[in-house]
Amino acid sequence: SLFLSNCSNPSSSTNPEDTTGAELDFDLTSNEFVALQNDGGSVATNANEIDSAGLLLLRTGENVKAFTRRCTHQGVQVNAFYNGVALCANGHGAQFNTNGQHISGPGSGSLKSYDTLLDGNTLTVFGG
């Protein structure tokens, strides 16, 4: 049998809203974010005041990177990084590297990134 996958998500925009001035703090000792205590650890959040698609967080050395979870192809959510690659959640094959750059599958460009500050076990993500 033939299986077709629909890549569209009409309720999700590919143009994120302007959240300049917004800040979110994450406690890396909480169960939900403990993976970010280790290099290469990644977490995907739900929608929040910084990004309505949620955030994709990745620990790299002494820093944590933050990206939108909104795929550049159709705006559907991107899953947390695994082995250095983040995949589009709907299975259409879009992939992004640890710099948020599109590396394969449908779509192009990079995931929107956000500035972060890691102070001990507190991560602050800044909107923009």
PDB file of C-alpha atoms in Angstrom, residues 13-118:
ATOM      1  CA  SER A  13       2.827  30.414  10.920  1.00  0.00           C
ATOM      2  CA  THR A  14       6.342  30.255   9.505  1.00  0.00           C
ATOM      3  CA  ASN A  15       6.883  33.876  10.659  1.00  0.00           C
ATOM      4  CA  PRO A  16       7.296  33.964  14.453  1.00  0.00           C
ATOM      5  CA  GLU A  17       5.898  36.884  16.400  1.00  0.00           C
ATOM      6  CA  ASP A  18       8.097  39.700  17.745  1.00  0.00           C
ATOM      7  CA  THR A  19       8.866  38.970  21.404  1.00  0.00           C
ATOM      8  CA  THR A  20      11.562  41.596  21.930  1.00  0.00           C
ATOM      9  CA  GLY A  21      11.944  42.328  25.632  1.00  0.00           C
ATOM     10  CA  ALA A  22      10.500  39.011  26.840  1.00  0.00           C
ATOM     11  CA  GLU A  23      12.653  36.796  29.083  1.00  0.00           C
ATOM     12  CA  LEU A  24      12.177  33.262  30.377  1.00  0.00           C
ATOM     13  CA  ASP A  25      14.164  31.554  33.132  1.00  0.00           C
ATOM     14  CA  PHE A  26      14.642  27.782  33.258  1.00  0.00           C
ATOM     15  CA  ASP A  27      15.891  25.889  36.330  1.00  0.00           C
ATOM     16  CA  LEU A  28      18.309  23.236  35.067  1.00  0.00           C
ATOM     17  CA  THR A  29      17.924  21.254  38.299  1.00  0.00           C
ATOM     18  CA  SER A  30      14.234  20.572  37.572  1.00  0.00           C
ATOM     19  CA  ASN A  31      13.415  17.167  36.082  1.00  0.00           C
ATOM     20  CA  GLU A  32      12.154  18.734  32.851  1.00  0.00           C
ATOM     21  CA  PHE A  33      15.491  20.470  32.116  1.00  0.00           C
ATOM     22  CA  VAL A  34      18.103  18.244  33.812  1.00  0.00           C
ATOM     23  CA  ALA A  35      19.325  17.016  30.385  1.00  0.00           C
ATOM     24  CA  LEU A  36      20.757  20.506  29.848  1.00  0.00           C
ATOM     25  CA  GLN A  37      23.307  19.916  32.616  1.00  0.00           C
ATOM     26  CA  ASN A  38      25.277  17.672  30.223  1.00  0.00           C
ATOM     27  CA  ASP A  39      27.106  18.649  27.028  1.00  0.00           C
ATOM     28  CA  GLY A  40      24.920  17.644  24.079  1.00  0.00           C
ATOM     29  CA  GLY A  41      21.760  17.475  26.192  1.00  0.00           C
ATOM     30  CA  SER A  42      18.652  18.823  24.489  1.00  0.00           C
ATOM     31  CA  VAL A  43      15.109  19.707  25.537  1.00  0.00           C
ATOM     32  CA  ALA A  44      12.086  20.857  23.541  1.00  0.00           C
ATOM     33  CA  THR A  45       9.636  23.099  25.406  1.00  0.00           C
ATOM     34  CA  ASN A  46       5.984  23.791  24.815  1.00  0.00           C
ATOM     35  CA  ALA A  47       4.661  27.119  23.558  1.00  0.00           C
ATOM     36  CA  ASN A  48       5.659  30.069  25.736  1.00  0.00           C
ATOM     37  CA  GLU A  49       5.899  33.874  25.731  1.00  0.00           C
ATOM     38  CA  ILE A  50       9.176  33.787  23.756  1.00  0.00           C
ATOM     39  CA  ASP A  51       7.921  31.528  20.929  1.00  0.00           C
ATOM     40  CA  SER A  52       4.427  30.153  20.327  1.00  0.00           C
ATOM     41  CA  ALA A  53       5.964  27.031  18.725  1.00  0.00           C
ATOM     42  CA  GLY A  54       8.107  26.361  21.800  1.00  0.00           C
ATOM     43  CA  LEU A  55      11.883  26.375  22.192  1.00  0.00           C
ATOM     44  CA  LEU A  56      14.555  23.909  21.217  1.00  0.00           C
ATOM     45  CA  LEU A  57      17.370  24.047  23.817  1.00  0.00           C
ATOM     46  CA  LEU A  58      20.820  22.489  23.359  1.00  0.00           C
ATOM     47  CA  ARG A  59      23.786  22.395  25.762  1.00  0.00           C
ATOM     48  CA  THR A  60      27.129  22.981  24.029  1.00  0.00           C
ATOM     49  CA  GLY A  61      30.018  23.150  26.471  1.00  0.00           C
ATOM     50  CA  GLU A  62      29.393  25.975  28.930  1.00  0.00           C
ATOM     51  CA  ASN A  63      26.556  27.480  26.852  1.00  0.00           C
ATOM     52  CA  VAL A  64      22.978  26.620  25.989  1.00  0.00           C
ATOM     53  CA  LYS A  65      21.656  27.490  22.530  1.00  0.00           C
ATOM     54  CA  ALA A  66      17.987  28.311  21.981  1.00  0.00           C
ATOM     55  CA  PHE A  67      16.049  28.002  18.729  1.00  0.00           C
ATOM     56  CA  THR A  68      12.408  28.090  17.703  1.00  0.00           C
ATOM     57  CA  ARG A  69      10.727  24.704  17.285  1.00  0.00           C
ATOM     58  CA  ARG A  70       9.037  26.025  14.122  1.00  0.00           C
ATOM     59  CA  CYS A  71      10.270  24.131  11.028  1.00  0.00           C
ATOM     60  CA  THR A  72      11.332  26.312   8.089  1.00  0.00           C
ATOM     61  CA  HIS A  73       9.312  24.137   5.683  1.00  0.00           C
ATOM     62  CA  GLN A  74       5.715  24.303   6.909  1.00  0.00           C
ATOM     63  CA  GLY A  75       5.971  25.640  10.452  1.00  0.00           C
ATOM     64  CA  VAL A  76       5.329  22.345  12.276  1.00  0.00           C
ATOM     65  CA  GLN A  77       7.321  21.608  15.437  1.00  0.00           C
ATOM     66  CA  VAL A  78      10.890  20.316  15.467  1.00  0.00           C
ATOM     67  CA  ASN A  79      11.906  17.656  18.022  1.00  0.00           C
ATOM     68  CA  ALA A  80      14.820  17.945  20.478  1.00  0.00           C
ATOM     69  CA  PHE A  81      18.324  17.251  19.179  1.00  0.00           C
ATOM     70  CA  TYR A  82      19.461  13.634  19.073  1.00  0.00           C
ATOM     71  CA  ASN A  83      23.012  12.794  17.961  1.00  0.00           C
ATOM     72  CA  GLY A  84      23.483  16.384  16.813  1.00  0.00           C
ATOM     73  CA  VAL A  85      20.391  16.531  14.596  1.00  0.00           C
ATOM     74  CA  ALA A  86      16.894  17.925  15.184  1.00  0.00           C
ATOM     75  CA  LEU A  87      14.113  16.374  13.076  1.00  0.00           C
ATOM     76  CA  CYS A  88      10.767  17.823  12.092  1.00  0.00           C
ATOM     77  CA  ALA A  89       8.091  16.256  14.314  1.00  0.00           C
ATOM     78  CA  ASN A  90       5.671  15.307  11.525  1.00  0.00           C
ATOM     79  CA  GLY A  91       8.138  12.937   9.841  1.00  0.00           C
ATOM     80  CA  HIS A  92       8.550  14.793   6.536  1.00  0.00           C
ATOM     81  CA  GLY A  93      12.337  14.587   6.871  1.00  0.00           C
ATOM     82  CA  ALA A  94      13.513  18.154   7.493  1.00  0.00           C
ATOM     83  CA  GLN A  95      16.700  18.095   9.588  1.00  0.00           C
ATOM     84  CA  PHE A  96      18.685  20.829  11.347  1.00  0.00           C
ATOM     85  CA  ASN A  97      22.220  20.804  12.750  1.00  0.00           C
ATOM     86  CA  THR A  98      23.331  22.116  16.155  1.00  0.00           C
ATOM     87  CA  ASN A  99      23.663  25.630  14.726  1.00  0.00           C
ATOM     88  CA  GLY A 100      20.010  25.547  13.625  1.00  0.00           C
ATOM     89  CA  GLN A 101      20.939  25.309   9.943  1.00  0.00           C
ATOM     90  CA  HIS A 102      18.764  23.258   7.580  1.00  0.00           C
ATOM     91  CA  ILE A 103      20.808  20.238   6.420  1.00  0.00           C
ATOM     92  CA  SER A 104      18.341  17.980   4.582  1.00  0.00           C
ATOM     93  CA  GLY A 105      14.737  17.355   3.666  1.00  0.00           C
ATOM     94  CA  PRO A 106      12.165  19.949   2.620  1.00  0.00           C
ATOM     95  CA  GLY A 107      12.634  23.550   3.677  1.00  0.00           C
ATOM     96  CA  SER A 108      15.600  25.877   3.710  1.00  0.00           C
ATOM     97  CA  GLY A 109      17.298  28.464   5.881  1.00  0.00           C
ATOM     98  CA  SER A 110      17.958  28.309   9.584  1.00  0.00           C
ATOM     99  CA  LEU A 111      15.801  28.041  12.666  1.00  0.00           C
ATOM    100  CA  LYS A 112      15.300  31.374  14.429  1.00  0.00           C
ATOM    101  CA  SER A 113      17.761  31.585  17.315  1.00  0.00           C
ATOM    102  CA  TYR A 114      17.478  33.404  20.626  1.00  0.00           C
ATOM    103  CA  ASP A 115      20.129  34.874  22.911  1.00  0.00           C
ATOM    104  CA  THR A 116      20.730  33.017  26.163  1.00  0.00           C
ATOM    105  CA  LEU A 117      22.584  33.481  29.438  1.00  0.00           C
ATOM    106  CA  LEU A 118      23.631  30.518  31.586  1.00  0.00           C
TER     107      LEU A 118
END
